Amino acid sequence: MRTPNSKQPILITGAMGQLGSELVPALIRRYGPGSVIATDIRHPETGHGSTAVFGDAEVEFRVLDCVDPQQVGHVATDVKPSVIFHLAALLSAVAERRPQLAWQVNAQGTFNVLEAARETGARVFVPSSIAAFGPSTPRDGTPQETLQRPDTIYGVTKVTGELLCDYYHSRFGVDTRGLRFPGLISHVAEPGGGTTDYAVEIFRDALRYSSYQCFLAEDTRLDMMYMPDAIRAVLELMEADPERLRHRNAFNVTAFSCTPGELAAEIRQHMPEFTLRCEVDPVRQGIAESWPRSMDDSEARSQWGWRHEYGLAETAADMLAHLRPRVAREPHLSHGAAGG
Ligand code: AKB
């Protein structure tokens, strides 16, 4: 990554979340454990005091509540980061239950981080989401530039974040960059509180019980991406030549789009006995129906060379291969359930 000064560390907020749990180890592999300072609102169980273990490496760790501008400013002035990966956020379903907190964490937190970046000269990555679109957005082939009138608080905070990042870039010259992520599928960390969580839960339940009860209707189509692609997208965007970036906050990126029914059919290729049952949760169904069915990510592909590696089949095969031995070790399961 282009860093203004190699002695300046990379700072990550929300390091223990779904994205952070895999981005932090990837940053450690790329830039070394000494270059990474992880933060989150609470200390992880691993590590002690001022350190935490991510993957097989120990890095400096600080407790940081991004909602508090003083704390953010203090940490940023103290460590003088070259880049801040600002990942602390509430996901869509939790945000809908706690809209005031969602605004504080997602919008105020991003503002605090941008202010700290302006003061310290740090570059900033902020993830956006398919949630930055709304019911009036074209749902198929959703363009990079289109109507953004989300009707969820999560979406409102994501559009706010995109606009704030663009503002800090044009007004103060802060090098801000972002990606509009689809549902992220990972075997490492549980997502927790999102509308696309079903696409992770389905794999564990398939291996545990040979069945899954989905909270979205079987034909609900949404964009998805396997986590290794998502991590690579973040690193490649942050390393991209700024001269080539006509957009910044935030780029549409996707890998494949699928329904719960299609995901179940793919799992059945490996586990013919697997069954899917849908018990629709009206809140999450409503959220999903306000989001794109498939985004057009050609701007990311042409401006900085984005390419996904994992389609639906590759994602399902890799998820099952990683989860099968872990689920088989779970004490309450019979061998049959996880044997595949
Ligand atoms: C969620 O479901 O809330 C997230 C997202 C699509 O941003 N995974």
Short mmCIF file of C-alpha atoms and ligand atoms in Angstrom, two decimals:
data_model
loop_
_atom_site.label_atom_id
_atom_site.label_comp_id
_atom_site.label_asym_id
_atom_site.label_seq_id
_atom_site.Cartn_x
_atom_site.Cartn_y
_atom_site.Cartn_z
CA MET A 1 0.00 0.00 0.00
CA ARG A 2 1.17 3.52 -0.76
CA THR A 3 1.87 4.88 2.70
CA PRO A 4 3.14 8.44 3.26
CA ASN A 5 5.72 7.15 5.69
CA SER A 6 6.49 3.48 6.33
CA LYS A 7 6.98 4.21 10.06
CA GLN A 8 3.34 5.29 10.34
CA PRO A 9 1.02 2.45 11.34
CA ILE A 10 -2.29 1.39 9.85
CA LEU A 11 -5.22 1.93 12.25
CA ILE A 12 -8.35 -0.25 12.11
CA THR A 13 -11.62 0.52 13.89
CA GLY A 14 -14.18 -2.24 14.48
CA ALA A 15 -11.34 -4.73 14.10
CA MET A 16 -13.29 -7.60 15.68
CA GLY A 17 -16.28 -7.39 13.33
CA GLN A 18 -17.05 -9.53 10.30
CA LEU A 19 -14.77 -7.61 7.91
CA GLY A 20 -12.10 -6.70 10.47
CA SER A 21 -11.60 -10.30 11.61
CA GLU A 22 -10.21 -11.06 8.17
CA LEU A 23 -8.88 -7.68 7.05
CA VAL A 24 -6.59 -7.35 10.09
CA PRO A 25 -4.80 -10.70 9.41
CA ALA A 26 -4.54 -9.74 5.71
CA LEU A 27 -2.95 -6.38 6.61
CA ILE A 28 -0.57 -8.15 9.00
CA ARG A 29 0.45 -10.61 6.24
CA ARG A 30 1.03 -7.74 3.81
CA TYR A 31 2.67 -5.10 5.98
CA GLY A 32 3.85 -6.95 9.10
CA PRO A 33 2.42 -7.06 12.66
CA GLY A 34 4.39 -3.95 13.68
CA SER A 35 2.51 -1.88 11.09
CA VAL A 36 -0.98 -2.63 12.37
CA ILE A 37 -2.89 -1.17 15.34
CA ALA A 38 -6.30 -2.74 15.87
CA THR A 39 -9.10 -1.07 17.84
CA ASP A 40 -12.62 -2.00 18.85
CA ILE A 41 -15.17 -0.95 21.43
CA ARG A 42 -14.10 -3.82 23.69
CA HIS A 43 -10.97 -5.92 24.18
CA PRO A 44 -11.00 -9.36 22.52
CA GLU A 45 -10.54 -12.49 24.62
CA THR A 46 -7.21 -13.20 22.91
CA GLY A 47 -4.08 -11.25 23.81
CA HIS A 48 -3.60 -9.21 26.95
CA GLY A 49 -3.58 -5.54 27.88
CA SER A 50 -2.31 -3.60 24.93
CA THR A 51 -2.19 -6.48 22.43
CA ALA A 52 -4.59 -8.85 20.70
CA VAL A 53 -4.18 -11.94 18.54
CA PHE A 54 -5.51 -11.91 14.98
CA GLY A 55 -4.95 -15.11 13.03
CA ASP A 56 -1.56 -16.29 14.28
CA ALA A 57 -0.06 -12.84 14.97
CA GLU A 58 -0.17 -10.50 17.94
CA VAL A 59 -0.66 -6.79 17.27
CA GLU A 60 -1.06 -3.62 19.29
CA PHE A 61 -4.68 -3.21 20.39
CA ARG A 62 -6.59 -0.24 21.82
CA VAL A 63 -10.13 0.05 23.08
CA LEU A 64 -11.81 2.80 21.03
CA ASP A 65 -15.40 4.00 20.92
CA CYS A 66 -15.70 5.83 17.58
CA VAL A 67 -18.78 7.69 18.76
CA ASP A 68 -16.56 9.75 21.09
CA PRO A 69 -14.73 12.46 19.06
CA GLN A 70 -12.18 13.04 21.85
CA GLN A 71 -11.20 9.36 21.98
CA VAL A 72 -10.88 9.16 18.19
CA GLY A 73 -8.87 12.38 18.04
CA HIS A 74 -6.63 11.28 20.89
CA VAL A 75 -5.82 7.87 19.38
CA ALA A 76 -5.22 9.37 15.91
CA THR A 77 -2.90 12.11 17.20
CA ASP A 78 -1.08 9.59 19.34
CA VAL A 79 -0.43 6.92 16.68
CA LYS A 80 -0.38 9.19 13.57
CA PRO A 81 -1.72 6.52 11.21
CA SER A 82 -0.91 6.49 7.50
CA VAL A 83 -4.30 4.91 6.79
CA ILE A 84 -7.47 4.40 8.84
CA PHE A 85 -9.69 1.46 7.92
CA HIS A 86 -12.91 2.58 9.56
CA LEU A 87 -14.98 -0.60 9.93
CA ALA A 88 -16.95 0.08 13.14
CA ALA A 89 -20.65 -0.02 12.21
CA LEU A 90 -24.04 -1.53 13.03
CA LEU A 91 -25.52 -3.74 10.27
CA SER A 92 -28.97 -3.27 8.72
CA ALA A 93 -31.31 -5.36 10.88
CA VAL A 94 -29.76 -4.26 14.20
CA ALA A 95 -29.71 -0.65 12.98
CA GLU A 96 -33.45 -0.84 12.24
CA ARG A 97 -34.04 -1.95 15.85
CA ARG A 98 -31.79 0.82 17.25
CA PRO A 99 -31.90 3.76 14.79
CA GLN A 100 -30.53 6.37 17.22
CA LEU A 101 -27.52 4.22 18.05
CA ALA A 102 -27.06 3.41 14.34
CA TRP A 103 -26.81 7.11 13.54
CA GLN A 104 -24.29 7.63 16.34
CA VAL A 105 -22.06 4.70 15.41
CA ASN A 106 -22.36 4.76 11.63
CA ALA A 107 -22.68 8.48 10.83
CA GLN A 108 -21.19 10.33 13.82
CA GLY A 109 -18.42 7.71 14.08
CA THR A 110 -17.49 8.23 10.41
CA PHE A 111 -17.51 12.00 10.89
CA ASN A 112 -15.19 11.67 13.90
CA VAL A 113 -12.78 9.48 11.93
CA LEU A 114 -12.76 11.90 8.98
CA GLU A 115 -12.03 14.82 11.31
CA ALA A 116 -9.14 12.87 12.82
CA ALA A 117 -7.87 12.08 9.31
CA ARG A 118 -8.05 15.75 8.36
CA GLU A 119 -6.00 16.64 11.44
CA THR A 120 -3.39 13.91 10.99
CA GLY A 121 -3.18 13.55 7.18
CA ALA A 122 -4.29 9.89 7.25
CA ARG A 123 -5.89 8.22 4.26
CA VAL A 124 -9.29 6.62 4.96
CA PHE A 125 -11.22 3.54 3.85
CA VAL A 126 -14.92 3.39 4.76
CA PRO A 127 -17.08 0.47 3.60
CA SER A 128 -20.46 1.34 2.11
CA SER A 129 -23.10 -1.18 1.10
CA ILE A 130 -25.84 -2.16 -1.34
CA ALA A 131 -27.98 -0.58 1.39
CA ALA A 132 -26.95 2.86 0.08
CA PHE A 133 -29.62 2.29 -2.60
CA GLY A 134 -33.37 2.32 -2.05
CA PRO A 135 -36.74 1.36 -3.52
CA SER A 136 -36.55 4.04 -6.25
CA THR A 137 -33.13 2.78 -7.48
CA PRO A 138 -33.13 0.50 -10.55
CA ARG A 139 -32.79 -2.96 -8.97
CA ASP A 140 -31.20 -4.82 -11.89
CA GLY A 141 -27.83 -3.74 -13.25
CA THR A 142 -27.82 -0.96 -10.62
CA PRO A 143 -25.42 1.65 -12.04
CA GLN A 144 -22.53 3.29 -10.20
CA GLU A 145 -24.34 6.62 -10.33
CA THR A 146 -28.08 6.47 -9.80
CA LEU A 147 -30.85 7.44 -7.38
CA GLN A 148 -29.87 6.87 -3.73
CA ARG A 149 -32.96 7.29 -1.56
CA PRO A 150 -32.69 4.41 0.97
CA ASP A 151 -35.56 3.94 3.41
CA THR A 152 -33.59 2.18 6.16
CA ILE A 153 -31.54 4.00 8.81
CA TYR A 154 -28.57 1.78 7.87
CA GLY A 155 -28.90 2.97 4.26
CA VAL A 156 -29.27 6.59 5.35
CA THR A 157 -26.03 6.32 7.34
CA LYS A 158 -24.26 4.64 4.42
CA VAL A 159 -25.23 7.42 1.98
CA THR A 160 -24.22 9.96 4.64
CA GLY A 161 -20.85 8.23 4.96
CA GLU A 162 -20.31 8.25 1.18
CA LEU A 163 -21.16 11.96 0.95
CA LEU A 164 -19.02 12.88 3.96
CA CYS A 165 -16.06 10.99 2.51
CA ASP A 166 -16.45 12.74 -0.85
CA TYR A 167 -16.76 16.08 0.96
CA TYR A 168 -13.59 15.52 3.01
CA HIS A 169 -11.79 14.61 -0.21
CA SER A 170 -12.93 17.62 -2.26
CA ARG A 171 -12.89 20.17 0.58
CA PHE A 172 -9.85 19.10 2.61
CA GLY A 173 -7.93 16.80 0.26
CA VAL A 174 -8.30 13.73 2.52
CA ASP A 175 -7.64 10.60 0.42
CA THR A 176 -10.93 8.80 1.11
CA ARG A 177 -12.00 5.61 -0.68
CA GLY A 178 -14.89 3.18 -0.28
CA LEU A 179 -16.69 0.14 -1.64
CA ARG A 180 -20.40 -0.64 -1.80
CA PHE A 181 -20.26 -4.20 -0.51
CA PRO A 182 -22.95 -6.78 -1.18
CA GLY A 183 -23.68 -9.54 1.36
CA LEU A 184 -20.34 -10.93 2.56
CA ILE A 185 -19.98 -14.70 3.01
CA SER A 186 -17.28 -15.92 5.37
CA HIS A 187 -16.39 -19.00 7.41
CA VAL A 188 -14.31 -16.99 9.89
CA ALA A 189 -16.55 -14.50 11.70
CA GLU A 190 -20.32 -14.46 12.10
CA PRO A 191 -21.85 -11.34 10.51
CA GLY A 192 -24.30 -10.39 13.30
CA GLY A 193 -27.37 -8.29 12.60
CA GLY A 194 -27.44 -8.02 8.81
CA THR A 195 -30.09 -8.84 6.22
CA THR A 196 -27.70 -10.98 4.19
CA ASP A 197 -26.65 -13.06 7.24
CA TYR A 198 -28.72 -15.95 5.92
CA ALA A 199 -26.03 -16.61 3.30
CA VAL A 200 -23.57 -17.45 6.09
CA GLU A 201 -25.97 -19.21 8.50
CA ILE A 202 -27.19 -21.55 5.74
CA PHE A 203 -23.79 -23.27 5.50
CA ARG A 204 -23.39 -23.96 9.23
CA ASP A 205 -26.96 -25.21 9.56
CA ALA A 206 -26.59 -27.36 6.44
CA LEU A 207 -23.64 -29.13 8.08
CA ARG A 208 -25.22 -29.23 11.54
CA TYR A 209 -28.80 -30.20 10.77
CA SER A 210 -28.97 -30.87 6.99
CA SER A 211 -31.63 -28.15 6.91
CA TYR A 212 -31.98 -24.39 7.27
CA GLN A 213 -34.87 -22.09 8.09
CA CYS A 214 -34.35 -18.86 6.14
CA PHE A 215 -35.78 -15.49 7.18
CA LEU A 216 -35.97 -14.29 3.55
CA ALA A 217 -38.30 -15.64 0.85
CA GLU A 218 -36.78 -18.32 -1.37
CA ASP A 219 -36.73 -16.09 -4.48
CA THR A 220 -35.17 -12.96 -2.87
CA ARG A 221 -32.26 -12.06 -5.14
CA LEU A 222 -29.29 -10.10 -3.73
CA ASP A 223 -25.64 -9.53 -4.61
CA MET A 224 -23.09 -11.58 -2.69
CA MET A 225 -19.31 -11.85 -2.37
CA TYR A 226 -16.96 -14.36 -0.74
CA MET A 227 -14.74 -12.77 1.90
CA PRO A 228 -11.36 -13.47 0.20
CA ASP A 229 -12.60 -11.40 -2.76
CA ALA A 230 -13.84 -8.65 -0.43
CA ILE A 231 -10.49 -8.41 1.37
CA ARG A 232 -8.61 -8.29 -1.93
CA ALA A 233 -10.98 -5.57 -3.17
CA VAL A 234 -10.20 -3.39 -0.13
CA LEU A 235 -6.43 -3.81 -0.52
CA GLU A 236 -6.48 -3.25 -4.28
CA LEU A 237 -8.64 -0.14 -4.03
CA MET A 238 -6.35 1.34 -1.37
CA GLU A 239 -3.31 0.60 -3.53
CA ALA A 240 -4.89 1.96 -6.73
CA ASP A 241 -3.32 4.95 -8.45
CA PRO A 242 -5.43 7.97 -7.41
CA GLU A 243 -5.06 9.40 -10.92
CA ARG A 244 -7.19 6.52 -12.22
CA LEU A 245 -10.05 7.01 -9.73
CA ARG A 246 -12.92 9.04 -11.15
CA HIS A 247 -15.13 7.87 -8.29
CA ARG A 248 -14.11 7.37 -4.69
CA ASN A 249 -17.02 6.89 -2.32
CA ALA A 250 -18.07 4.41 -3.05
CA PHE A 251 -17.51 1.87 -5.84
CA ASN A 252 -20.13 -0.78 -6.66
CA VAL A 253 -18.43 -4.18 -6.32
CA THR A 254 -20.05 -7.58 -6.64
CA ALA A 255 -19.18 -11.19 -7.40
CA PHE A 256 -22.50 -12.97 -8.02
CA SER A 257 -26.15 -12.51 -7.30
CA CYS A 258 -28.35 -15.32 -5.98
CA THR A 259 -31.53 -16.23 -4.11
CA PRO A 260 -31.77 -18.44 -0.99
CA GLY A 261 -33.28 -21.09 -3.29
CA GLU A 262 -30.27 -21.00 -5.63
CA LEU A 263 -27.82 -21.09 -2.72
CA ALA A 264 -29.67 -24.11 -1.32
CA ALA A 265 -29.52 -25.83 -4.73
CA GLU A 266 -25.76 -25.24 -4.81
CA ILE A 267 -25.37 -26.74 -1.31
CA ARG A 268 -27.42 -29.74 -2.49
CA GLN A 269 -24.70 -30.42 -5.09
CA HIS A 270 -22.54 -31.39 -2.10
CA MET A 271 -25.26 -32.54 0.32
CA PRO A 272 -28.28 -33.94 -1.60
CA GLU A 273 -30.20 -34.41 1.67
CA PHE A 274 -30.16 -30.66 2.49
CA THR A 275 -33.55 -28.94 2.78
CA LEU A 276 -34.48 -25.25 2.90
CA ARG A 277 -37.56 -23.85 4.62
CA CYS A 278 -38.45 -20.15 4.48
CA GLU A 279 -40.18 -18.41 7.38
CA VAL A 280 -40.18 -14.78 6.24
CA ASP A 281 -39.25 -12.04 8.70
CA PRO A 282 -41.19 -9.03 7.35
CA VAL A 283 -38.59 -6.47 8.54
CA ARG A 284 -35.61 -8.12 6.87
CA GLN A 285 -37.68 -9.08 3.81
CA GLY A 286 -38.70 -5.42 3.45
CA ILE A 287 -35.06 -4.32 3.74
CA ALA A 288 -33.93 -6.88 1.14
CA GLU A 289 -36.65 -5.82 -1.29
CA SER A 290 -35.43 -2.22 -1.14
CA TRP A 291 -31.90 -3.25 -2.23
CA PRO A 292 -30.49 -4.02 -5.71
CA ARG A 293 -30.93 -7.52 -7.11
CA SER A 294 -27.68 -7.16 -9.05
CA MET A 295 -25.26 -4.26 -9.24
CA ASP A 296 -23.25 -3.11 -12.23
CA ASP A 297 -19.65 -2.89 -11.01
CA SER A 298 -18.05 -2.04 -14.37
CA GLU A 299 -16.63 1.26 -13.03
CA ALA A 300 -14.61 -0.59 -10.37
CA ARG A 301 -13.51 -3.07 -13.04
CA SER A 302 -12.33 -0.35 -15.44
CA GLN A 303 -10.97 2.26 -12.99
CA TRP A 304 -8.84 0.03 -10.75
CA GLY A 305 -9.05 -3.43 -12.25
CA TRP A 306 -11.52 -5.10 -9.86
CA ARG A 307 -12.14 -8.79 -10.68
CA HIS A 308 -13.89 -11.34 -8.50
CA GLU A 309 -12.45 -14.86 -8.25
CA TYR A 310 -15.25 -16.71 -6.44
CA GLY A 311 -18.63 -17.28 -8.04
CA LEU A 312 -21.54 -19.09 -6.35
CA ALA A 313 -20.17 -22.61 -6.98
CA GLU A 314 -16.62 -21.80 -5.81
CA THR A 315 -17.92 -19.98 -2.71
CA ALA A 316 -20.21 -22.85 -1.68
CA ALA A 317 -17.51 -25.49 -2.19
CA ASP A 318 -14.92 -23.51 -0.22
CA MET A 319 -17.33 -22.64 2.63
CA LEU A 320 -18.33 -26.30 3.07
CA ALA A 321 -14.70 -27.47 2.89
CA HIS A 322 -13.67 -25.06 5.66
CA LEU A 323 -16.70 -25.51 7.90
CA ARG A 324 -17.15 -29.30 7.64
CA PRO A 325 -14.24 -30.28 9.95
CA ARG A 326 -15.12 -27.54 12.44
CA VAL A 327 -18.78 -28.51 12.64
CA ALA A 328 -17.81 -32.19 12.91
CA ARG A 329 -15.85 -31.34 16.08
CA GLU A 330 -18.88 -29.70 17.71
CA PRO A 331 -19.82 -31.97 20.64
CA HIS A 332 -23.61 -32.07 20.23
CA LEU A 333 -23.58 -33.33 16.65
CA SER A 334 -23.84 -36.85 15.35
CA HIS A 335 -21.21 -37.75 12.72
CA GLY A 336 -23.94 -38.09 10.11
CA ALA A 337 -24.95 -34.44 10.26
CA ALA A 338 -21.52 -33.03 9.47
CA GLY A 339 -20.15 -35.92 7.44
CA GLY A 340 -21.36 -34.60 4.08
C1 AKB B 1 -26.33 -6.25 5.92
O1 AKB B 1 -27.01 -7.22 5.54
O2 AKB B 1 -26.73 -5.38 6.68
C2 AKB B 1 -24.94 -6.10 5.36
C3 AKB B 1 -24.92 -5.26 4.13
C4 AKB B 1 -25.44 -5.78 2.86
O3 AKB B 1 -24.47 -4.15 4.18
N1 AKB B 1 -24.39 -7.40 5.08
#
